[in-house]
Short mmCIF file of C-alpha atoms and ligand atoms in Angstrom, two decimals:
data_model
loop_
_atom_site.label_atom_id
_atom_site.label_comp_id
_atom_site.label_asym_id
_atom_site.label_seq_id
_atom_site.Cartn_x
_atom_site.Cartn_y
_atom_site.Cartn_z
CA MET A 901 -19.20 5.12 27.07
CA THR A 902 -19.81 2.49 24.66
CA ILE A 903 -18.37 -0.77 24.68
CA SER A 904 -16.49 0.04 21.95
CA GLN A 905 -15.80 3.02 23.01
CA GLU A 906 -14.39 1.03 26.06
CA LEU A 907 -12.21 -1.18 23.68
CA PHE A 908 -10.95 1.44 21.67
CA GLN A 909 -9.44 3.01 24.66
CA LYS A 910 -8.00 -0.31 26.15
CA ALA A 911 -6.78 -0.57 22.52
CA GLY A 912 -4.53 2.53 22.42
CA THR A 913 -2.58 1.67 25.12
CA LEU A 914 -1.87 -1.85 23.49
CA ILE A 915 -2.06 -1.24 19.95
CA PRO A 916 -0.23 2.14 18.15
CA GLY A 917 -3.31 4.13 17.58
CA GLY A 918 -5.65 1.84 19.12
CA VAL A 919 -5.80 -0.23 14.98
CA ASN A 920 -3.76 -2.54 13.37
CA SER A 921 -4.10 -0.52 10.30
CA PRO A 922 -4.65 3.49 10.42
CA VAL A 923 -7.71 4.88 8.72
CA ARG A 924 -9.77 2.36 11.15
CA ALA A 925 -8.98 4.93 13.50
CA CYS A 926 -12.03 6.82 12.00
CA LYS A 927 -9.68 10.13 12.74
CA SER A 928 -10.61 12.09 9.80
CA VAL A 929 -14.04 11.85 10.19
CA HIS A 930 -13.46 12.77 13.94
CA CYS A 931 -15.29 9.53 15.57
CA ASP A 932 -14.29 6.86 17.74
CA PRO A 933 -14.02 3.21 15.57
CA LEU A 934 -16.83 1.12 15.50
CA PHE A 935 -15.52 -2.36 17.14
CA VAL A 936 -17.48 -5.35 15.18
CA ALA A 937 -18.56 -8.61 16.66
CA SER A 938 -19.89 -10.19 14.36
CA ALA A 939 -20.41 -10.25 10.21
CA GLY A 940 -23.15 -11.23 7.89
CA GLY A 941 -24.05 -10.83 4.04
CA SER A 942 -24.64 -7.69 3.71
CA LYS A 943 -24.76 -6.48 7.61
CA LEU A 944 -22.56 -5.93 10.38
CA THR A 945 -23.07 -5.77 14.22
CA THR A 946 -20.69 -3.92 16.92
CA GLU A 947 -19.96 -4.82 20.47
CA ASP A 948 -22.89 -2.82 21.23
CA GLY A 949 -25.47 -5.27 19.47
CA ASP A 950 -25.81 -2.13 16.66
CA GLU A 951 -26.45 -3.41 13.08
CA PHE A 952 -24.92 -1.28 10.68
CA ILE A 953 -25.21 -2.10 6.62
CA ASP A 954 -21.63 -1.62 5.48
CA TYR A 955 -20.52 -0.46 2.25
CA VAL A 956 -16.41 -1.22 3.54
CA MET A 957 -17.19 -4.93 3.07
CA SER A 958 -13.66 -5.39 5.47
CA TRP A 959 -12.13 -2.93 2.30
CA GLY A 960 -13.13 -4.61 -0.27
CA PRO A 961 -12.75 -9.00 0.09
CA MET A 962 -16.29 -9.27 0.65
CA LEU A 963 -17.97 -9.59 -2.36
CA LEU A 964 -19.86 -12.67 -1.90
CA GLY A 965 -21.05 -10.47 1.45
CA HIS A 966 -19.63 -11.19 4.97
CA ASN A 967 -19.76 -15.06 6.00
CA HIS A 968 -21.04 -16.72 3.17
CA PRO A 969 -21.91 -19.69 3.87
CA GLN A 970 -19.84 -21.77 1.24
CA VAL A 971 -17.12 -20.06 1.91
CA ALA A 972 -17.91 -20.68 5.70
CA ALA A 973 -17.76 -24.04 5.39
CA ALA A 974 -14.86 -24.42 2.71
CA ILE A 975 -12.68 -22.52 5.68
CA ALA A 976 -13.93 -24.85 8.81
CA GLU A 977 -13.67 -28.04 6.55
CA THR A 978 -10.08 -27.42 5.52
CA ALA A 979 -9.66 -26.67 9.57
CA THR A 980 -9.99 -30.38 10.46
CA ARG A 981 -7.37 -31.34 8.53
CA GLY A 982 -4.78 -28.76 9.86
CA THR A 983 -4.46 -25.30 9.71
CA SER A 984 -0.18 -24.50 8.22
CA PHE A 985 1.81 -27.25 6.79
CA GLY A 986 4.31 -25.03 5.61
CA ALA A 987 4.96 -27.86 2.81
CA PRO A 988 2.85 -27.52 -0.77
CA CYS A 989 -1.11 -28.78 -0.50
CA ARG A 990 -3.59 -29.33 -3.03
CA LEU A 991 -5.23 -26.49 -2.65
CA GLU A 992 -2.43 -24.17 -3.62
CA VAL A 993 -2.71 -25.59 -6.65
CA GLU A 994 -6.86 -25.94 -7.58
CA LEU A 995 -6.66 -22.18 -6.54
CA ALA A 996 -3.60 -20.97 -8.95
CA GLN A 997 -5.68 -22.93 -11.23
CA ALA A 998 -8.56 -21.14 -11.01
CA VAL A 999 -6.79 -18.28 -11.60
CA VAL A 1000 -5.21 -18.65 -14.47
CA ASP A 1001 -8.16 -19.48 -15.63
CA ALA A 1002 -9.54 -16.67 -14.49
CA VAL A 1003 -7.41 -13.52 -15.32
CA PRO A 1004 -6.23 -13.25 -18.56
CA GLY A 1005 -2.91 -12.16 -17.79
CA ILE A 1006 -1.66 -14.71 -15.60
CA ASP A 1007 0.15 -17.98 -16.75
CA MET A 1008 1.58 -18.99 -13.73
CA VAL A 1009 0.84 -17.16 -10.18
CA ARG A 1010 2.88 -17.28 -6.59
CA MET A 1011 0.86 -16.72 -3.61
CA VAL A 1012 1.79 -14.42 -0.99
CA SER A 1013 0.01 -12.98 2.41
CA SER A 1014 -1.24 -9.83 1.28
CA GLY A 1015 -1.72 -7.65 -1.23
CA THR A 1016 1.63 -5.00 0.21
CA GLU A 1017 3.20 -9.03 -0.49
CA ALA A 1018 1.96 -9.35 -3.76
CA THR A 1019 3.24 -5.68 -5.75
CA MET A 1020 6.59 -5.20 -3.67
CA SER A 1021 7.24 -9.00 -5.19
CA ALA A 1022 5.92 -7.50 -7.97
CA LEU A 1023 8.57 -4.65 -8.27
CA ARG A 1024 11.27 -7.20 -7.47
CA LEU A 1025 10.53 -9.20 -10.01
CA ALA A 1026 10.15 -6.86 -13.03
CA ARG A 1027 13.50 -5.56 -11.14
CA GLY A 1028 15.12 -8.64 -12.13
CA TYR A 1029 14.09 -8.94 -14.66
CA THR A 1030 14.88 -6.15 -16.91
CA GLY A 1031 17.62 -4.95 -15.03
CA LYS A 1032 16.14 -1.86 -14.32
CA ASN A 1033 15.34 0.28 -11.38
CA GLY A 1034 13.39 2.86 -12.00
CA VAL A 1035 9.34 2.17 -11.28
CA ILE A 1036 6.81 4.67 -12.14
CA LYS A 1037 3.89 5.24 -10.51
CA PHE A 1038 1.06 7.44 -9.64
CA HIS A 1039 -0.38 9.97 -7.49
CA GLY A 1040 -2.63 9.21 -5.08
CA GLY A 1041 -2.13 5.41 -5.95
CA TYR A 1042 -1.53 3.44 -3.34
CA HIS A 1043 0.31 -0.20 -3.68
CA GLY A 1044 0.86 -1.31 0.02
CA HIS A 1045 2.85 0.06 2.32
CA ALA A 1046 6.27 -1.04 0.92
CA ASP A 1047 9.35 1.76 1.09
CA ALA A 1048 9.45 1.69 -2.93
CA PHE A 1049 5.57 2.32 -3.17
CA LEU A 1050 5.49 5.58 -0.39
CA ALA A 1051 6.99 8.20 -2.47
CA SER A 1052 4.51 11.49 -3.41
CA ALA A 1053 5.77 13.88 -5.38
CA GLY A 1054 8.08 17.50 -4.25
CA SER A 1055 6.83 20.48 -5.17
CA GLY A 1056 4.77 19.62 -8.56
CA VAL A 1057 8.55 18.05 -9.72
CA ALA A 1058 7.41 14.60 -11.16
CA THR A 1059 10.52 14.06 -12.08
CA GLN A 1060 11.98 13.72 -8.29
CA SER A 1061 10.60 11.72 -5.05
CA ILE A 1062 10.65 12.45 -1.68
CA PRO A 1063 9.28 9.54 0.93
CA GLY A 1064 6.10 9.55 2.03
CA THR A 1065 6.87 9.02 5.37
CA PRO A 1066 9.27 8.86 8.31
CA GLY A 1067 11.83 5.71 7.95
CA VAL A 1068 11.18 5.43 4.03
CA PRO A 1069 14.90 6.89 2.86
CA ALA A 1070 15.45 8.62 0.21
CA ASP A 1071 17.39 6.76 -1.11
CA VAL A 1072 14.58 4.16 -1.46
CA VAL A 1073 12.44 6.39 -3.29
CA LYS A 1074 15.06 7.73 -5.53
CA HIS A 1075 13.83 4.82 -7.93
CA THR A 1076 10.24 6.02 -7.35
CA LEU A 1077 9.09 8.01 -10.65
CA LEU A 1078 5.44 10.33 -10.25
CA ALA A 1079 3.19 11.04 -12.76
CA HIS A 1080 -0.27 11.78 -12.32
CA TYR A 1081 -3.09 9.56 -13.40
CA ASN A 1082 -5.00 10.16 -16.96
CA ASP A 1083 -1.44 11.68 -17.77
CA LEU A 1084 0.11 9.68 -20.69
CA ASP A 1085 2.31 12.99 -21.71
CA ALA A 1086 3.35 12.64 -18.23
CA VAL A 1087 5.05 9.22 -18.81
CA ARG A 1088 5.27 9.54 -22.76
CA THR A 1089 8.20 12.32 -21.02
CA LEU A 1090 9.48 10.05 -17.75
CA PHE A 1091 9.90 7.65 -20.62
CA GLU A 1092 11.57 10.19 -22.99
CA ARG A 1093 13.96 11.40 -19.99
CA GLN A 1094 15.03 8.10 -18.05
CA GLY A 1095 13.83 4.71 -20.63
CA ASP A 1096 17.06 3.84 -19.57
CA ASP A 1097 16.69 2.90 -16.30
CA ILE A 1098 13.40 2.47 -16.06
CA ALA A 1099 12.17 -0.93 -14.88
CA ALA A 1100 8.34 -0.99 -14.95
CA VAL A 1101 5.05 1.18 -14.29
CA ILE A 1102 2.42 0.19 -11.55
CA VAL A 1103 -0.97 1.26 -11.92
CA GLU A 1104 -4.46 0.14 -10.62
CA PRO A 1105 -6.10 -0.07 -13.73
CA VAL A 1106 -8.96 1.00 -12.21
CA ALA A 1107 -7.82 3.57 -9.06
CA GLY A 1108 -9.68 3.09 -5.94
CA ASN A 1109 -7.39 4.57 -3.37
CA MET A 1110 -7.98 8.54 -4.19
CA GLY A 1111 -12.12 7.62 -4.30
CA LEU A 1112 -12.62 5.72 -7.80
CA VAL A 1113 -11.29 6.59 -10.87
CA LEU A 1114 -11.55 5.76 -14.33
CA PRO A 1115 -9.18 5.14 -16.55
CA LYS A 1116 -10.23 7.74 -19.50
CA PRO A 1117 -10.01 6.00 -22.61
CA GLY A 1118 -6.69 5.73 -23.76
CA PHE A 1119 -4.52 5.89 -21.18
CA LEU A 1120 -3.96 2.26 -20.54
CA GLU A 1121 -3.09 1.65 -24.10
CA GLY A 1122 -0.91 3.97 -23.73
CA LEU A 1123 0.69 2.74 -21.11
CA ARG A 1124 0.28 -0.62 -23.01
CA GLU A 1125 2.40 0.81 -25.77
CA LEU A 1126 5.10 2.96 -23.61
CA THR A 1127 6.31 -0.11 -21.93
CA ARG A 1128 6.67 -2.50 -24.59
CA LYS A 1129 8.19 0.53 -26.17
CA HIS A 1130 11.14 1.13 -23.47
CA GLY A 1131 11.26 -2.88 -22.70
CA ALA A 1132 9.36 -1.76 -19.10
CA LEU A 1133 7.22 -4.11 -17.58
CA LEU A 1134 4.18 -2.92 -16.88
CA ILE A 1135 2.32 -4.02 -13.72
CA PHE A 1136 -1.93 -4.19 -13.44
CA ASP A 1137 -2.36 -3.21 -9.27
CA GLU A 1138 -6.01 -4.83 -9.72
CA VAL A 1139 -5.73 -5.75 -5.79
CA ILE A 1140 -9.11 -3.84 -5.98
CA THR A 1141 -10.34 -4.59 -9.11
CA GLY A 1142 -8.95 -8.39 -9.39
CA PHE A 1143 -12.23 -10.21 -9.20
CA ARG A 1144 -14.69 -7.21 -8.89
CA VAL A 1145 -14.63 -4.72 -11.63
CA SER A 1146 -15.11 -8.30 -13.88
CA PHE A 1147 -14.37 -11.72 -13.66
CA GLY A 1148 -11.23 -11.96 -14.88
CA GLY A 1149 -10.67 -8.09 -13.72
CA ALA A 1150 -10.09 -4.69 -15.45
CA GLN A 1151 -7.56 -5.90 -17.24
CA ALA A 1152 -10.55 -8.24 -18.62
CA ALA A 1153 -12.98 -5.63 -18.62
CA PHE A 1154 -10.77 -3.11 -21.06
CA GLY A 1155 -8.80 -5.75 -22.89
CA ILE A 1156 -5.24 -4.64 -21.98
CA ASP A 1157 -3.26 -7.13 -21.41
CA PRO A 1158 -0.28 -6.49 -18.41
CA ASP A 1159 2.76 -8.66 -18.07
CA LEU A 1160 2.59 -8.27 -14.22
CA THR A 1161 -0.78 -8.56 -11.71
CA CYS A 1162 -1.47 -8.39 -8.50
CA LEU A 1163 -4.13 -8.99 -6.73
CA GLY A 1164 -5.35 -8.98 -3.29
CA LYS A 1165 -8.53 -8.57 -0.56
CA ILE A 1166 -10.97 -11.01 -2.67
CA ILE A 1167 -8.89 -13.91 -3.76
CA GLY A 1168 -8.37 -14.61 -0.51
CA GLY A 1169 -12.46 -14.26 1.38
CA GLY A 1170 -11.56 -12.69 3.69
CA LEU A 1171 -8.41 -14.19 4.84
CA PRO A 1172 -5.19 -12.76 4.65
CA VAL A 1173 -4.23 -13.55 0.72
CA GLY A 1174 -2.56 -11.99 -1.44
CA ALA A 1175 -0.71 -12.67 -5.17
CA TYR A 1176 1.14 -11.61 -8.38
CA GLY A 1177 1.00 -13.34 -11.61
CA GLY A 1178 1.73 -13.22 -15.39
CA LYS A 1179 3.71 -14.09 -18.57
CA ARG A 1180 5.36 -17.49 -18.08
CA GLU A 1181 8.62 -16.39 -19.34
CA ILE A 1182 8.83 -13.62 -16.47
CA MET A 1183 7.26 -16.43 -13.95
CA SER A 1184 9.95 -18.33 -14.15
CA HIS A 1185 12.36 -15.99 -13.40
CA ILE A 1186 11.59 -16.81 -9.14
CA ALA A 1187 13.16 -18.95 -7.23
CA PRO A 1188 13.46 -21.74 -7.59
CA SER A 1189 12.88 -21.87 -10.88
CA GLY A 1190 14.69 -18.40 -11.13
CA ASN A 1191 16.87 -16.13 -9.08
CA VAL A 1192 14.58 -13.36 -7.65
CA TYR A 1193 13.52 -14.15 -4.26
CA GLN A 1194 10.75 -14.45 -2.90
CA ALA A 1195 9.18 -16.33 -0.31
CA GLY A 1196 6.98 -16.79 2.81
CA THR A 1197 6.31 -19.69 5.47
CA LEU A 1198 2.21 -18.86 5.15
CA SER A 1199 2.07 -18.87 2.14
CA GLY A 1200 0.25 -21.25 0.48
CA ASN A 1201 -2.10 -21.22 3.88
CA PRO A 1202 -4.75 -24.06 3.54
CA LEU A 1203 -7.13 -21.93 4.89
CA ALA A 1204 -6.61 -19.61 3.55
CA MET A 1205 -6.31 -21.51 -0.48
CA ALA A 1206 -9.91 -23.29 0.40
CA ALA A 1207 -11.79 -19.35 1.52
CA GLY A 1208 -10.58 -18.21 -2.06
CA LEU A 1209 -11.00 -20.86 -3.83
CA ALA A 1210 -14.23 -21.73 -2.53
CA THR A 1211 -14.85 -17.51 -2.68
CA LEU A 1212 -13.73 -17.76 -6.64
CA LYS A 1213 -16.05 -20.80 -7.28
CA ALA A 1214 -19.58 -19.08 -5.44
CA LEU A 1215 -18.47 -15.41 -7.57
CA ALA A 1216 -17.71 -17.35 -10.51
CA LYS A 1217 -21.54 -17.54 -10.75
CA GLN A 1218 -22.35 -14.92 -10.12
CA ASP A 1219 -24.20 -11.91 -12.31
CA TYR A 1220 -21.63 -9.10 -12.61
CA PRO A 1221 -23.14 -7.35 -14.76
CA ALA A 1222 -26.78 -7.19 -12.89
CA LEU A 1223 -25.12 -6.05 -9.46
CA ALA A 1224 -22.91 -3.60 -11.21
CA ALA A 1225 -26.67 -2.14 -13.41
CA ARG A 1226 -28.67 -1.97 -9.60
CA THR A 1227 -25.25 0.12 -7.84
CA ASP A 1228 -25.18 2.16 -10.94
CA ALA A 1229 -29.06 2.92 -10.06
CA PHE A 1230 -28.09 3.25 -6.07
CA SER A 1231 -25.09 5.52 -6.34
CA GLY A 1232 -26.97 7.31 -8.84
CA GLU A 1233 -29.56 8.25 -7.08
CA LEU A 1234 -28.05 8.28 -4.33
CA GLU A 1235 -25.93 11.79 -6.40
CA ASN A 1236 -29.50 13.38 -6.87
CA ILE A 1237 -30.37 13.30 -3.07
CA LEU A 1238 -27.33 14.96 -2.45
CA ARG A 1239 -27.23 17.26 -5.14
CA GLY A 1240 -30.69 18.72 -3.87
CA LYS A 1241 -29.61 19.62 -1.47
CA GLY A 1242 -27.29 21.94 -2.99
CA VAL A 1243 -24.14 20.26 -2.11
CA PRO A 1244 -21.56 20.03 -5.69
CA VAL A 1245 -21.35 15.87 -5.95
CA THR A 1246 -19.70 14.27 -8.78
CA ARG A 1247 -20.73 10.61 -9.16
CA ASN A 1248 -17.49 7.81 -10.11
CA HIS A 1249 -18.64 4.28 -10.68
CA ILE A 1250 -17.43 1.03 -11.83
CA ALA A 1251 -19.55 -2.02 -11.72
CA SER A 1252 -19.25 -2.62 -7.81
CA ILE A 1253 -17.53 -0.15 -6.64
CA PHE A 1254 -18.36 4.00 -6.20
CA THR A 1255 -17.23 7.34 -4.77
CA LEU A 1256 -19.15 10.24 -4.24
CA PHE A 1257 -16.98 13.70 -4.53
CA PHE A 1258 -18.07 16.51 -2.65
CA THR A 1259 -17.05 18.51 -5.10
CA LYS A 1260 -18.05 19.80 -8.97
CA THR A 1261 -15.16 19.11 -10.87
CA PRO A 1262 -14.75 16.17 -12.77
CA VAL A 1263 -12.55 13.40 -10.48
CA VAL A 1264 -10.04 11.95 -13.47
CA ASP A 1265 -7.09 12.61 -10.88
CA PHE A 1266 -5.72 13.13 -7.67
CA PRO A 1267 -5.35 16.81 -7.62
CA SER A 1268 -9.64 16.60 -9.00
CA ALA A 1269 -9.90 14.46 -6.01
CA GLN A 1270 -8.57 16.94 -4.07
CA THR A 1271 -10.68 19.45 -4.58
CA ALA A 1272 -13.44 17.57 -2.67
CA ASP A 1273 -14.97 19.33 0.05
CA SER A 1274 -13.84 17.27 3.15
CA LYS A 1275 -15.75 19.35 5.65
CA ALA A 1276 -19.38 18.08 3.84
CA PHE A 1277 -18.09 14.32 3.64
CA VAL A 1278 -17.45 13.99 7.51
CA SER A 1279 -21.05 15.85 8.12
CA PHE A 1280 -22.76 13.74 5.35
CA TYR A 1281 -20.17 10.23 7.41
CA GLN A 1282 -21.49 10.96 10.97
CA GLN A 1283 -24.86 11.64 10.00
CA MET A 1284 -25.09 8.22 8.27
CA ARG A 1285 -23.67 6.57 10.56
CA ALA A 1286 -25.50 7.82 12.80
CA GLN A 1287 -28.28 6.61 10.97
CA GLY A 1288 -26.57 2.11 11.02
CA ILE A 1289 -24.99 2.74 6.98
CA TYR A 1290 -21.67 2.00 7.59
CA LEU A 1291 -18.83 3.91 5.20
CA ALA A 1292 -14.97 3.84 4.82
CA PRO A 1293 -14.21 6.72 7.17
CA SER A 1294 -12.39 8.56 3.91
CA GLY A 1295 -13.58 11.07 1.04
CA PHE A 1296 -10.07 9.27 -0.71
CA GLU A 1297 -12.10 5.52 -0.54
CA CYS A 1298 -14.51 3.72 -2.41
CA ALA A 1299 -18.05 2.13 -1.56
CA PHE A 1300 -18.25 -1.44 -1.95
CA THR A 1301 -21.07 -3.17 -2.96
CA SER A 1302 -21.70 -6.98 -2.70
CA PHE A 1303 -23.23 -9.41 -4.45
CA ALA A 1304 -25.56 -9.36 -0.31
CA HIS A 1305 -26.95 -5.69 -0.63
CA SER A 1306 -30.22 -6.25 -1.28
CA GLU A 1307 -32.73 -3.68 -2.41
CA GLN A 1308 -34.06 -3.01 0.44
CA ASP A 1309 -30.51 -2.18 1.82
CA PHE A 1310 -30.32 0.23 -0.82
CA GLU A 1311 -33.30 2.07 -0.44
CA ARG A 1312 -32.75 2.01 3.59
CA THR A 1313 -29.29 4.02 2.75
CA LEU A 1314 -31.29 6.58 0.34
CA GLU A 1315 -33.71 7.02 3.62
CA ALA A 1316 -30.59 7.97 5.40
CA ALA A 1317 -29.50 10.31 2.72
CA ARG A 1318 -32.71 11.79 2.71
CA LYS A 1319 -32.86 12.84 6.45
CA VAL A 1320 -29.00 14.17 6.10
CA GLU A 1321 -28.33 18.22 6.01
CA PHE A 1322 -25.85 20.44 5.94
N1 PLP B 141 -2.98 -2.56 -3.70
C1 PLP B 141 -4.22 -1.87 -3.52
C2 PLP B 141 -4.50 -0.85 -5.24
C3 PLP B 141 -4.82 -1.63 -2.59
O1 PLP B 141 -6.35 -0.98 -2.21
C4 PLP B 141 -4.01 -2.36 -1.34
C5 PLP B 141 -4.96 -1.76 -0.14
O2 PLP B 141 -5.66 -1.28 0.23
C6 PLP B 141 -2.20 -2.74 -1.24
C7 PLP B 141 -2.28 -2.65 -2.79
C8 PLP B 141 -2.78 -3.26 -0.10
O3 PLP B 141 -3.09 -4.26 0.26
P1 PLP B 141 -2.95 -4.73 1.57
O4 PLP B 141 -3.15 -4.04 2.71
O5 PLP B 141 -3.67 -6.15 1.73
O6 PLP B 141 -1.15 -5.32 1.86
#
C-alpha cells in the first residue's frame, strides 16, 4: 500500500469520504487520491515522493506557479507581525486598490474568504438593491455551494428548478431560474415571463465548470442589454477567469461592463480569499454604509491579503499573450496526438485554460459537454497519471497552465500522451 493510500484510508475514518472537497476523492476516475507533500513551480510531490507535472494548480489559483518566491516571502514576512487582527489593516486597502486598478467593472470591493462567499453575498446584494428575488443562472454553471446556486432543471423546463442536493429546500431554489449557456433566447424568454421579479443574471463569462466553454459572439453583450432593459443586475462570476483570462479578467478581454464581479482563487495567491465588487452606487448598499448585511471574522485576513497583493504585483509584470499562445500550441498538439489515435476530440481554449472533450460535437453548453465519452476520459486520466501527469479528475473540468510551466513540461506531457492507448 502506498503512503497516499494509507493516509486516504485513515482520512476515511475521520473526514467524510476522506476529503474536504468532494472531487478530490477521484471517484469518477476510479482512483485513490494522491496526498501532496509539497509543491513548487509547475510540480507537485506526493507523500510517496513521486513528482507530477500539475495541470490542476489548486483548481486555478496558482497562475504564478506553486510556492512563488515573492508570494511565499510576503506570507512569511507578514506572519511575523501577527496572523489575524479582526480590525482593519493596511494590506486590505492595498489589495482593494490593486483590484480596483485591475478590474474595469470594480469601483469598490469587499473581501471575503472564498468564492462561495463572494457569489452568495453578491446575490444578496443584488436582491437587496433591486428589491427583487429571482436569479438566472446557467445549466452547468458553478457558483460555489450556496443553496441558491445548487439548482438544476426539472424535465428540461427552464423555468422550474429542482434542488441539486438534499438539504436545499425547494422553497429556496424556486427563485433560481435556469437557461442554457450561450442561449440568449432562453434568457430573453425568462425576462419576458418573469422580468418583474428578476434581481440578477449570474454567469461565468467564460464557463469553466462544464469543462471550458467560450461565450458565443454576442452572448455576453446580449446579457448586458437584457439585464439593463429589465432593471436586473449582471453579475460576472470571475472566480476562475479573474486575473487569468487577462489581468483585468474576462470583462476586460471581452469589453463587457458587469454591475457586480465575484473573485476568488488567484486573488488569494493560494490562501483563502474571495471578493465581490462593482459599481460604487450598488456596493454602498452593503453594511455598514448600507443595510445589506454581510460580515466575516477572518475577512481581510493579513496573511491572505499579503499573498493576494504579492500575487497581483507579480502577475502585473507577466506576459499573458505569450502564455496564451504557448498554451494554445501545447493543447493543440495534445489534441492532434489524441485524434491520431482515433478518438474524437473537441478542444476549447482561452488564455491559460483548456479542455479536451472526447466528443466530435462542438461544445457550447452543458448538454454538448455531456456528449463527451467519459470512459475515454477515465482511461486517458489514468494513463497520464501513471506517467506523472496530474490532470483534474473529471472530464468536466479545465486544465490550467501557469507562468511556471516550461516547454520541457509541455514536451514531457505530450510524450506521455503519445504513449496512451485507447
Ligand atoms: N465560482 C466559480 C466560477 C468557481 O469555479 C468556484 C469554485 O470552483 C466558486 C465560485 C466557488 O469558490 P470556492 O470553492 O472558493 O468557494
